[in-house]
Every structure is written in structure tokens, then in C-alpha cells.
């Protein structure tokens, strides 16, 4: 019942001298709503990149759209030396509405399979971006963590996937995963954690590269 105070928790301001950010749009294979076949997101890069082309990270929000916290994660990612892109699944409906409660209600009206296609399109957008080396990873939280697992199944050229407490992919789909996985779970998150034993067994059986960190005493959403 306690919502975060984003204004006091943000680590990098939008005008931080270490990064440069802009809002962009891209073609959506499954877009709906008043923006039509378009998706939007927040693209952030280092102000002084170490090279002309950088590896990229797609940052996937929770079940409430591109809120200030996820935008801040994108800025932190850029400050660490990556090209960061945080799509907003609510863009086809007008974008993040300003509060998480409203955002959650809006996102519940979108089809999950269609949103997955939009995030896959974001990965492919970064893979072909002129400022990217072509090497693209993905990180996501809650809903976004589930997206990370499923994008790893769907995109064989994905460089890395780092889901935070997101539902596991289907064990029968594990053979399709090429990206190494860095999985973060919360010890008290019984609902999500229940999806992992069969998933991990399939990862082991297929000899996939993965690491799981479980933070004991933590609840879902602790990031």
C-alpha cells in the first residue's frame, strides 16, 4: 500500500551532464489506440561515449508503463556506458498517465502478446541502430521480467537477458534461448518463484548459461 516517492528517489536528473536523453517513436507491429501503429520510448546515451557505437540495453517497465523510476533506470544504464532504450507500452494509449495506479489500469487494457511484440520490435530497433554495435541486452522488472524471459526465447540473437522477479518462460521453450540469463528473485515472492523450479530444471538440462540470485527477506518489486 506504500507507493514510492519518485521525486526523492531518482538518482539521475534528466539534465544530468553525464547523459543525453530524448523521446522517440518506432513502428509497432501490434500498436493500438489513438497513436495507431506507433510505439514510443525514452532513448538515453552517454554524453561522452567511449566509442562511436555502443552496446545497447532495452529497459522494460513493470505493469504500469514508463514511470519516473524506469526512466531513471534508463539514465543509470546510459551513465554506465550503454545506449539505453526504455519503451512505453502505454504510448499507443496516450503514454504513462502520471500515476502508477492509473498506469496499471491502462496497461491492463492492452493485450499481453501484442505488448511482447512491441518489446521485441524495440530490441530489433536497437540492434540496427546506427549508434549501436548490434549487441543488445534486455533488463526488466515484474511484467518486464517476464518480457525478458520471453524475449530471450523469441530473439536468438539477444546478447543477454536480466529479468527481475518476472514470470519464467515455458520450460519447453528453453531450447530456443541463446542469451545468458541473469535472474534476480525476491525470497518472499511466492507467486513468481513458483514458476522457476521447472524453468531452472530445463535450463540445466539444456546446459544454458544462467545465474539466479535470490534476495532473502525481500518482497516482489524490491528494486
mmCIF file of C-alpha atoms in Angstrom:
data_model
loop_
_atom_site.group_PDB
_atom_site.id
_atom_site.type_symbol
_atom_site.label_atom_id
_atom_site.label_comp_id
_atom_site.label_asym_id
_atom_site.label_seq_id
_atom_site.Cartn_x
_atom_site.Cartn_y
_atom_site.Cartn_z
ATOM 1 C CA UNK A 1 0.000 0.000 0.000
ATOM 2 C CA UNK A 2 3.034 2.302 0.193
ATOM 3 C CA UNK A 3 3.891 3.827 -3.164
ATOM 4 C CA UNK A 4 7.405 5.153 -3.796
ATOM 5 C CA UNK A 5 8.139 8.866 -3.794
ATOM 6 C CA UNK A 6 9.816 9.083 -7.166
ATOM 7 C CA UNK A 7 10.884 12.700 -6.814
ATOM 8 C CA UNK A 8 13.098 11.884 -3.815
ATOM 9 C CA UNK A 9 14.374 8.531 -5.103
ATOM 10 C CA UNK A 10 15.664 9.406 -8.566
ATOM 11 C CA UNK A 11 19.426 9.029 -8.965
ATOM 12 C CA UNK A 12 19.997 10.935 -12.220
ATOM 13 C CA UNK A 13 18.098 14.020 -13.334
ATOM 14 C CA UNK A 14 17.003 14.322 -16.949
ATOM 15 C CA UNK A 15 19.535 17.115 -17.473
ATOM 16 C CA UNK A 16 22.418 15.296 -15.779
ATOM 17 C CA UNK A 17 25.617 16.191 -17.620
ATOM 18 C CA UNK A 18 26.624 12.531 -17.955
ATOM 19 C CA UNK A 19 23.748 11.598 -20.245
ATOM 20 C CA UNK A 20 21.659 12.836 -23.174
ATOM 21 C CA UNK A 21 18.065 11.653 -23.489
ATOM 22 C CA UNK A 22 15.238 12.049 -25.991
ATOM 23 C CA UNK A 23 11.771 10.674 -26.608
ATOM 24 C CA UNK A 24 11.470 8.733 -29.866
ATOM 25 C CA UNK A 25 8.852 6.696 -31.697
ATOM 26 C CA UNK A 26 9.156 3.486 -33.658
ATOM 27 C CA UNK A 27 6.909 1.239 -35.693
ATOM 28 C CA UNK A 28 4.727 -1.109 -33.668
ATOM 29 C CA UNK A 29 3.684 -4.435 -35.200
ATOM 30 C CA UNK A 30 0.778 -4.595 -32.760
ATOM 31 C CA UNK A 31 0.070 -0.961 -31.850
ATOM 32 C CA UNK A 32 -3.452 0.035 -30.895
ATOM 33 C CA UNK A 33 -5.293 3.098 -29.694
ATOM 34 C CA UNK A 34 -5.173 6.745 -30.624
ATOM 35 C CA UNK A 35 -1.483 6.675 -31.607
ATOM 36 C CA UNK A 36 -2.083 3.918 -34.168
ATOM 37 C CA UNK A 37 0.740 1.622 -35.222
ATOM 38 C CA UNK A 38 3.353 3.536 -33.256
ATOM 39 C CA UNK A 39 5.264 2.870 -30.066
ATOM 40 C CA UNK A 40 7.255 5.423 -28.130
ATOM 41 C CA UNK A 41 10.087 5.342 -25.639
ATOM 42 C CA UNK A 42 12.972 7.087 -23.922
ATOM 43 C CA UNK A 43 16.373 6.776 -25.602
ATOM 44 C CA UNK A 44 19.375 7.730 -23.462
ATOM 45 C CA UNK A 45 23.075 7.681 -24.270
ATOM 46 C CA UNK A 46 26.276 8.757 -22.533
ATOM 47 C CA UNK A 47 27.129 12.408 -23.144
ATOM 48 C CA UNK A 48 30.759 11.417 -23.751
ATOM 49 C CA UNK A 49 30.668 7.855 -25.128
ATOM 50 C CA UNK A 50 33.891 5.855 -25.156
ATOM 51 C CA UNK A 51 33.305 4.922 -28.786
ATOM 52 C CA UNK A 52 31.072 5.932 -31.685
ATOM 53 C CA UNK A 53 28.979 2.793 -31.332
ATOM 54 C CA UNK A 54 27.856 1.253 -28.060
ATOM 55 C CA UNK A 55 26.166 -1.943 -26.899
ATOM 56 C CA UNK A 56 22.519 -1.300 -26.037
ATOM 57 C CA UNK A 57 20.160 -2.275 -23.232
ATOM 58 C CA UNK A 58 16.379 -2.300 -23.579
ATOM 59 C CA UNK A 59 14.765 -1.461 -20.213
ATOM 60 C CA UNK A 60 11.272 -2.913 -19.704
ATOM 61 C CA UNK A 61 8.909 -1.361 -17.187
ATOM 62 C CA UNK A 62 6.529 -3.011 -14.744
ATOM 63 C CA UNK A 63 2.775 -3.289 -15.282
ATOM 64 C CA UNK A 64 2.215 0.463 -15.172
ATOM 65 C CA UNK A 65 4.042 1.990 -18.106
ATOM 66 C CA UNK A 66 7.215 4.046 -18.355
ATOM 67 C CA UNK A 67 7.124 5.709 -14.951
ATOM 68 C CA UNK A 68 9.816 8.001 -13.459
ATOM 69 C CA UNK A 69 11.646 5.083 -11.816
ATOM 70 C CA UNK A 70 12.115 3.166 -15.064
ATOM 71 C CA UNK A 71 13.197 6.347 -16.859
ATOM 72 C CA UNK A 72 15.773 6.765 -14.098
ATOM 73 C CA UNK A 73 16.979 3.174 -14.625
ATOM 74 C CA UNK A 74 17.489 4.016 -18.300
ATOM 75 C CA UNK A 75 19.549 7.066 -17.354
ATOM 76 C CA UNK A 76 21.660 4.984 -14.942
ATOM 77 C CA UNK A 77 22.218 2.442 -17.707
ATOM 78 C CA UNK A 78 23.398 5.163 -20.078
ATOM 79 C CA UNK A 79 25.686 6.635 -17.424
ATOM 80 C CA UNK A 80 27.260 3.163 -17.148
ATOM 81 C CA UNK A 81 28.260 3.392 -20.808
ATOM 82 C CA UNK A 82 25.383 1.832 -22.730
ATOM 83 C CA UNK A 83 22.860 3.027 -25.268
ATOM 84 C CA UNK A 84 19.648 2.621 -23.240
ATOM 85 C CA UNK A 85 16.114 2.440 -24.556
ATOM 86 C CA UNK A 86 13.004 2.252 -22.367
ATOM 87 C CA UNK A 87 9.824 1.691 -24.410
ATOM 88 C CA UNK A 88 6.429 2.710 -23.031
ATOM 89 C CA UNK A 89 3.738 0.086 -23.623
ATOM 90 C CA UNK A 90 1.187 2.802 -22.815
ATOM 91 C CA UNK A 91 2.276 5.022 -25.700
ATOM 92 C CA UNK A 92 -0.477 3.687 -28.015
ATOM 93 C CA UNK A 93 -2.969 4.728 -25.317
ATOM 94 C CA UNK A 94 -1.504 8.180 -24.786
ATOM 95 C CA UNK A 95 1.543 7.342 -22.654
ATOM 96 C CA UNK A 96 2.224 6.971 -18.945
ATOM 97 C CA UNK A 97 -0.602 8.951 -17.281
ATOM 98 C CA UNK A 98 1.341 10.344 -14.336
ATOM 99 C CA UNK A 99 0.439 7.912 -11.561
ATOM 100 C CA UNK A 100 1.143 4.210 -11.156
ATOM 101 C CA UNK A 101 -2.463 3.384 -10.273
ATOM 102 C CA UNK A 102 -3.724 4.953 -13.496
ATOM 103 C CA UNK A 103 -0.880 3.374 -15.437
ATOM 104 C CA UNK A 104 -1.692 -0.076 -14.076
ATOM 105 C CA UNK A 105 -5.321 0.313 -15.081
ATOM 106 C CA UNK A 106 -4.336 1.464 -18.577
ATOM 107 C CA UNK A 107 -1.844 -1.334 -19.150
ATOM 108 C CA UNK A 108 -4.421 -3.937 -18.132
ATOM 109 C CA UNK A 109 -6.404 -2.962 -21.242
ATOM 110 C CA UNK A 110 -3.588 -3.965 -23.587
ATOM 111 C CA UNK A 111 -3.083 -7.493 -24.863
ATOM 112 C CA UNK A 112 -0.021 -9.183 -23.378
ATOM 113 C CA UNK A 113 1.023 -10.952 -26.578
ATOM 114 C CA UNK A 114 0.802 -7.679 -28.506
ATOM 115 C CA UNK A 115 2.945 -5.880 -25.948
ATOM 116 C CA UNK A 116 5.571 -8.618 -26.215
ATOM 117 C CA UNK A 117 5.771 -7.977 -29.965
ATOM 118 C CA UNK A 118 6.301 -4.278 -29.271
ATOM 119 C CA UNK A 119 9.255 -5.023 -26.974
ATOM 120 C CA UNK A 120 10.727 -7.472 -29.475
ATOM 121 C CA UNK A 121 10.487 -4.675 -32.047
ATOM 122 C CA UNK A 122 12.375 -2.414 -29.615
ATOM 123 C CA UNK A 123 15.222 -4.943 -29.356
ATOM 124 C CA UNK A 124 15.429 -5.188 -33.126
ATOM 125 C CA UNK A 125 15.343 -1.384 -33.391
ATOM 126 C CA UNK A 126 18.391 -1.157 -31.143
ATOM 127 C CA UNK A 127 20.193 -3.989 -32.942
ATOM 128 C CA UNK A 128 20.032 -1.962 -36.161
ATOM 129 C CA UNK A 129 20.510 1.487 -34.585
ATOM 130 C CA UNK A 130 23.447 3.403 -36.131
ATOM 131 C CA UNK A 131 24.837 4.184 -32.667
ATOM 132 C CA UNK A 132 24.721 0.537 -31.558
ATOM 133 C CA UNK A 133 27.314 -2.191 -32.064
ATOM 134 C CA UNK A 134 24.442 -4.606 -32.747
ATOM 135 C CA UNK A 135 24.929 -6.210 -29.344
ATOM 136 C CA UNK A 136 21.713 -5.738 -27.338
ATOM 137 C CA UNK A 137 20.658 -6.970 -23.919
ATOM 138 C CA UNK A 138 17.411 -6.554 -22.019
ATOM 139 C CA UNK A 139 16.519 -5.898 -18.385
ATOM 140 C CA UNK A 140 13.027 -5.716 -16.920
ATOM 141 C CA UNK A 141 11.057 -5.729 -13.712
ATOM 142 C CA UNK A 142 7.899 -7.686 -12.736
ATOM 143 C CA UNK A 143 5.901 -7.651 -16.002
ATOM 144 C CA UNK A 144 9.138 -6.552 -17.631
ATOM 145 C CA UNK A 145 10.982 -9.502 -16.124
ATOM 146 C CA UNK A 146 8.546 -11.856 -17.791
ATOM 147 C CA UNK A 147 9.120 -9.963 -21.040
ATOM 148 C CA UNK A 148 12.881 -10.524 -20.611
ATOM 149 C CA UNK A 149 12.434 -14.280 -20.318
ATOM 150 C CA UNK A 150 10.160 -14.443 -23.333
ATOM 151 C CA UNK A 151 12.285 -12.135 -25.485
ATOM 152 C CA UNK A 152 15.200 -14.489 -24.795
ATOM 153 C CA UNK A 153 13.067 -17.272 -26.272
ATOM 154 C CA UNK A 154 11.939 -15.238 -29.273
ATOM 155 C CA UNK A 155 15.158 -13.409 -30.242
ATOM 156 C CA UNK A 156 18.026 -15.862 -30.813
ATOM 157 C CA UNK A 157 20.498 -13.003 -31.368
ATOM 158 C CA UNK A 158 19.819 -11.385 -27.980
ATOM 159 C CA UNK A 159 23.137 -10.775 -26.180
ATOM 160 C CA UNK A 160 21.899 -11.017 -22.577
ATOM 161 C CA UNK A 161 18.690 -11.078 -20.541
ATOM 162 C CA UNK A 162 18.373 -9.881 -16.928
ATOM 163 C CA UNK A 163 14.837 -10.427 -15.583
ATOM 164 C CA UNK A 164 13.924 -9.122 -12.138
ATOM 165 C CA UNK A 165 11.187 -11.238 -10.489
ATOM 166 C CA UNK A 166 9.387 -11.888 -13.769
ATOM 167 C CA UNK A 167 7.420 -14.984 -14.620
ATOM 168 C CA UNK A 168 9.526 -17.727 -16.164
ATOM 169 C CA UNK A 169 9.258 -18.723 -19.799
ATOM 170 C CA UNK A 170 7.761 -22.110 -20.645
ATOM 171 C CA UNK A 171 10.243 -24.921 -19.916
ATOM 172 C CA UNK A 172 9.565 -26.419 -23.328
ATOM 173 C CA UNK A 173 10.819 -23.183 -24.938
ATOM 174 C CA UNK A 174 14.185 -23.151 -23.147
ATOM 175 C CA UNK A 175 15.974 -24.839 -26.048
ATOM 176 C CA UNK A 176 15.411 -21.664 -28.101
ATOM 177 C CA UNK A 177 17.336 -19.467 -25.643
ATOM 178 C CA UNK A 178 20.866 -18.437 -26.631
ATOM 179 C CA UNK A 179 21.381 -15.396 -24.402
ATOM 180 C CA UNK A 180 22.946 -15.847 -20.961
ATOM 181 C CA UNK A 181 20.436 -15.116 -18.207
ATOM 182 C CA UNK A 182 20.994 -13.124 -15.012
ATOM 183 C CA UNK A 183 17.870 -13.785 -12.936
ATOM 184 C CA UNK A 184 17.019 -11.797 -9.803
ATOM 185 C CA UNK A 185 14.316 -13.082 -7.457
ATOM 186 C CA UNK A 186 12.832 -11.938 -4.139
ATOM 187 C CA UNK A 187 12.813 -14.549 -1.399
ATOM 188 C CA UNK A 188 9.253 -13.748 -0.257
ATOM 189 C CA UNK A 189 7.814 -13.642 -3.778
ATOM 190 C CA UNK A 190 5.990 -16.970 -3.668
ATOM 191 C CA UNK A 191 3.832 -16.373 -6.750
ATOM 192 C CA UNK A 192 6.689 -15.670 -9.170
ATOM 193 C CA UNK A 193 9.163 -18.042 -7.527
ATOM 194 C CA UNK A 194 6.748 -20.932 -8.053
ATOM 195 C CA UNK A 195 7.319 -20.601 -11.817
ATOM 196 C CA UNK A 196 11.087 -21.169 -11.551
ATOM 197 C CA UNK A 197 11.810 -24.776 -10.430
ATOM 198 C CA UNK A 198 10.712 -26.318 -13.728
ATOM 199 C CA UNK A 199 12.292 -23.443 -15.674
ATOM 200 C CA UNK A 200 15.637 -23.871 -13.927
ATOM 201 C CA UNK A 201 15.496 -27.634 -14.409
ATOM 202 C CA UNK A 202 15.013 -27.082 -18.137
ATOM 203 C CA UNK A 203 17.887 -24.563 -18.242
ATOM 204 C CA UNK A 204 20.171 -27.092 -16.530
ATOM 205 C CA UNK A 205 19.079 -29.927 -18.783
ATOM 206 C CA UNK A 206 19.738 -27.816 -21.889
ATOM 207 C CA UNK A 207 23.109 -26.633 -20.498
ATOM 208 C CA UNK A 208 22.132 -22.976 -20.802
ATOM 209 C CA UNK A 209 24.183 -20.173 -19.258
ATOM 210 C CA UNK A 210 22.293 -18.687 -16.333
ATOM 211 C CA UNK A 211 22.752 -17.350 -12.809
ATOM 212 C CA UNK A 212 19.981 -16.893 -10.245
ATOM 213 C CA UNK A 213 20.285 -14.533 -7.286
ATOM 214 C CA UNK A 214 17.550 -14.786 -4.663
ATOM 215 C CA UNK A 215 17.442 -11.955 -2.119
ATOM 216 C CA UNK A 216 16.057 -13.422 1.081
ATOM 217 C CA UNK A 217 13.624 -11.345 3.101
ATOM 218 C CA UNK A 218 12.696 -9.230 0.078
ATOM 219 C CA UNK A 219 9.269 -8.800 -1.443
ATOM 220 C CA UNK A 220 8.350 -8.700 -5.135
ATOM 221 C CA UNK A 221 9.200 -5.333 -6.643
ATOM 222 C CA UNK A 222 12.035 -4.516 -4.251
ATOM 223 C CA UNK A 223 14.183 -2.810 -6.938
#
